Amino acid sequence: MLGWQQHLTMAVHGGADSSGGFAGSVAGWLAAIESAAGRSPGENFADLLPGIAAMENWHPLLVHFPIALLLLFVAIDIVASLAGKPAWRGAASWFLYAGTLFAAATVAAGLIAAANVAHGGNVHEIMEKHEHLGISVLVLAALLSVWRIAVKGVIGGPANQVFGLLAMLLAGLLVFTADLGGLMVYKFGVAVRAADPINQGAAQQHRHEGGAEDADDHSAEDHGGHAH
């Protein structure tokens, strides 16, 4: 019987239409529901969201939210401050508050991950720096949130300049924190499972095919150049 992921994929790519139009689509959904009823919640979750189910921890999923929300806050708040738009600054405050909450959840998940994810000695120092920067982001975001709430969003004069500098510092810390996280994952493969040998072979073949096409293009260009 069809699983949730398989049925959704077919529906997106038009497979449901080719198997009987609307009636076939309904039949597919009923089959998926029947199949789901006979499995555990964990099995259904893994079928519906296999990427999330394959994660060893929630840190990679959560980390995108504080990065996006806090950087949006900094950008909007600085522009609004320079343009003299208090309403925009009020809207930016909500990005700050939401980003701070997600930063807390991300740091908590990261601390759990650091204690459980296998990593070598060459990564440990990077992980420590990443952890300290992440905590610094959370502390600074919380400080700015409390400050904003305490003054009810109205900050002016020299205090606003200090607030803006701290906001830019927050953005800088976020960039460096994210960079170290990317370094651990994409260079050292922390929390990344080894690729399936079949997938590795397919990727290598695809790379060779792309290289052959490039070589043919260059060869054609060379011949064209000689003809001139």
Tab-separated table of C-alpha atoms in Angstrom, residues 28-198:
chain	number	residue	atom	x	y	z
A	28	GLY	CA	-4.656	6.644	-3.289
A	29	TRP	CA	-5.417	8.758	-0.232
A	30	LEU	CA	-7.682	6.053	1.192
A	31	ALA	CA	-4.936	3.483	0.625
A	32	ALA	CA	-2.423	5.720	2.391
A	33	ILE	CA	-4.770	6.222	5.349
A	34	GLU	CA	-5.430	2.479	5.562
A	35	SER	CA	-1.703	1.801	5.497
A	36	ALA	CA	-1.037	4.427	8.169
A	37	ALA	CA	-3.686	2.972	10.463
A	38	GLY	CA	-1.741	-0.261	10.683
A	39	ARG	CA	1.561	1.345	11.674
A	40	SER	CA	2.902	3.062	14.755
A	41	PRO	CA	3.081	6.884	15.034
A	42	GLY	CA	6.861	6.682	14.755
A	43	GLU	CA	6.674	4.690	11.523
A	44	ASN	CA	4.132	7.132	10.057
A	45	PHE	CA	6.334	10.087	11.011
A	46	ALA	CA	9.370	8.473	9.367
A	47	ASP	CA	7.342	7.814	6.227
A	48	LEU	CA	5.908	11.337	6.033
A	49	LEU	CA	9.096	13.225	6.975
A	50	PRO	CA	12.026	10.863	6.313
A	51	GLY	CA	14.613	13.642	6.339
A	52	ILE	CA	13.719	14.798	9.843
A	53	ALA	CA	13.392	11.202	11.043
A	54	ALA	CA	16.943	10.514	9.839
A	55	MET	CA	18.386	13.335	11.971
A	56	GLU	CA	20.329	12.308	15.055
A	57	ASN	CA	19.162	15.475	16.836
A	58	TRP	CA	16.946	18.519	16.276
A	59	HIS	CA	19.716	21.125	16.264
A	60	PRO	CA	20.138	21.265	12.439
A	61	LEU	CA	16.392	21.746	12.046
A	62	LEU	CA	16.043	24.531	14.612
A	63	VAL	CA	19.188	26.489	13.773
A	64	HIS	CA	17.722	28.114	10.655
A	65	PHE	CA	15.049	29.980	12.615
A	66	PRO	CA	17.196	32.151	14.921
A	67	ILE	CA	19.551	32.945	12.033
A	68	ALA	CA	16.725	34.162	9.793
A	69	LEU	CA	14.688	35.901	12.489
A	70	LEU	CA	17.536	37.697	14.241
A	71	LEU	CA	19.194	38.857	11.017
A	72	LEU	CA	15.825	40.177	9.826
A	73	PHE	CA	15.471	42.021	13.114
A	74	VAL	CA	18.889	43.663	12.784
A	75	ALA	CA	18.337	44.683	9.153
A	76	ILE	CA	14.835	46.084	9.686
A	77	ASP	CA	15.688	47.821	12.951
A	78	ILE	CA	18.739	49.598	11.546
A	79	VAL	CA	16.901	50.727	8.404
A	80	ALA	CA	13.897	51.851	10.465
A	81	SER	CA	16.127	53.740	12.891
A	82	LEU	CA	17.898	55.582	10.080
A	83	ALA	CA	14.626	56.322	8.294
A	84	GLY	CA	12.838	57.420	11.462
A	85	LYS	CA	10.097	54.763	11.202
A	86	PRO	CA	9.048	53.767	14.747
A	87	ALA	CA	6.303	51.477	13.422
A	88	TRP	CA	8.903	49.451	11.540
A	89	ARG	CA	10.992	49.180	14.684
A	90	GLY	CA	7.951	47.879	16.521
A	91	ALA	CA	7.542	45.177	13.898
A	92	ALA	CA	11.256	44.364	14.105
A	93	SER	CA	10.867	43.762	17.836
A	94	TRP	CA	8.714	40.700	17.162
A	95	PHE	CA	11.461	39.194	15.014
A	96	LEU	CA	13.832	39.780	17.927
A	97	TYR	CA	11.545	38.120	20.468
A	98	ALA	CA	10.810	35.116	18.235
A	99	GLY	CA	14.487	34.780	17.299
A	100	THR	CA	15.467	34.793	20.967
A	101	LEU	CA	13.030	31.989	21.770
A	102	PHE	CA	14.273	29.906	18.860
A	103	ALA	CA	17.873	30.667	19.864
A	104	ALA	CA	17.144	29.221	23.324
A	105	ALA	CA	15.686	26.052	21.805
A	106	THR	CA	18.586	25.798	19.346
A	107	VAL	CA	21.235	26.175	22.048
A	108	ALA	CA	19.503	23.561	24.206
A	109	ALA	CA	19.373	21.126	21.279
A	110	GLY	CA	22.991	21.926	20.427
A	111	LEU	CA	24.201	21.184	23.950
A	112	ILE	CA	22.415	17.832	23.854
A	113	ALA	CA	23.897	17.099	20.431
A	114	ALA	CA	27.429	17.991	21.568
A	115	ALA	CA	27.184	15.406	24.329
A	116	ASN	CA	25.891	12.639	22.057
A	117	VAL	CA	27.267	13.180	18.551
A	118	ALA	CA	30.474	11.317	17.790
A	119	HIS	CA	33.344	13.559	16.723
A	120	GLY	CA	37.125	13.447	16.585
A	121	GLY	CA	39.667	15.543	18.417
A	122	ASN	CA	40.182	17.756	15.365
A	123	VAL	CA	36.538	18.822	15.604
A	124	HIS	CA	36.271	19.222	19.360
A	125	GLU	CA	37.892	22.641	19.472
A	126	ILE	CA	35.669	23.885	16.643
A	127	MET	CA	32.629	22.523	18.446
A	128	GLU	CA	33.629	24.301	21.653
A	129	LYS	CA	33.962	27.635	19.827
A	130	HIS	CA	30.639	27.047	18.080
A	131	GLU	CA	29.011	26.309	21.426
A	132	HIS	CA	30.425	29.422	23.115
A	133	LEU	CA	29.401	31.658	20.217
A	134	GLY	CA	25.918	30.166	20.208
A	135	ILE	CA	25.491	30.862	23.903
A	136	SER	CA	26.793	34.399	23.336
A	137	VAL	CA	24.157	34.919	20.634
A	138	LEU	CA	21.443	33.761	23.014
A	139	VAL	CA	22.637	35.977	25.877
A	140	LEU	CA	22.947	39.062	23.665
A	141	ALA	CA	19.564	38.452	22.001
A	142	ALA	CA	17.946	38.042	25.425
A	143	LEU	CA	19.600	41.257	26.645
A	144	LEU	CA	18.305	43.207	23.649
A	145	SER	CA	14.845	41.693	24.113
A	146	VAL	CA	14.680	42.664	27.784
A	147	TRP	CA	15.939	46.162	26.950
A	148	ARG	CA	13.331	46.557	24.210
A	149	ILE	CA	10.528	45.352	26.480
A	150	ALA	CA	11.671	47.534	29.396
A	151	VAL	CA	11.513	50.740	27.348
A	152	LYS	CA	8.425	49.568	25.421
A	153	GLY	CA	10.290	49.752	22.119
A	154	VAL	CA	11.118	53.466	22.406
A	155	ILE	CA	14.889	53.969	22.403
A	156	GLY	CA	16.398	57.292	21.389
A	157	GLY	CA	19.580	59.338	21.583
A	158	PRO	CA	22.921	57.797	22.546
A	159	ALA	CA	21.145	54.752	24.008
A	160	ASN	CA	19.786	53.924	20.568
A	161	GLN	CA	23.293	54.095	19.099
A	162	VAL	CA	24.506	51.623	21.721
A	163	PHE	CA	21.522	49.395	20.978
A	164	GLY	CA	22.330	49.511	17.249
A	165	LEU	CA	25.958	48.591	17.850
A	166	LEU	CA	24.908	45.634	19.991
A	167	ALA	CA	22.451	44.560	17.289
A	168	MET	CA	25.237	44.625	14.679
A	169	LEU	CA	27.441	42.653	17.069
A	170	LEU	CA	24.626	40.112	17.324
A	171	ALA	CA	24.547	39.793	13.529
A	172	GLY	CA	28.315	39.281	13.433
A	173	LEU	CA	28.171	36.585	16.116
A	174	LEU	CA	25.426	34.817	14.177
A	175	VAL	CA	27.533	34.735	11.008
A	176	PHE	CA	30.598	33.325	12.769
A	177	THR	CA	28.501	30.788	14.677
A	178	ALA	CA	26.831	29.585	11.488
A	179	ASP	CA	30.189	29.419	9.713
A	180	LEU	CA	31.646	27.081	12.348
A	181	GLY	CA	28.532	24.935	12.211
A	182	GLY	CA	28.852	24.636	8.443
A	183	LEU	CA	32.555	23.817	8.803
A	184	MET	CA	31.804	20.902	11.131
A	185	VAL	CA	29.111	19.476	8.867
A	186	TYR	CA	30.434	20.066	5.356
A	187	LYS	CA	34.157	19.583	5.950
A	188	PHE	CA	34.279	17.090	8.819
A	189	GLY	CA	30.881	15.398	8.354
A	190	VAL	CA	29.749	15.729	11.971
A	191	ALA	CA	26.362	14.013	12.458
A	192	VAL	CA	26.320	13.036	8.765
A	193	ARG	CA	25.885	9.378	7.933
A	194	ALA	CA	28.116	7.792	5.304
A	195	ALA	CA	26.573	7.869	1.845
A	196	ASP	CA	25.168	4.654	0.386
A	197	PRO	CA	27.778	3.059	-1.948
A	198	ILE	CA	25.167	2.920	-4.719
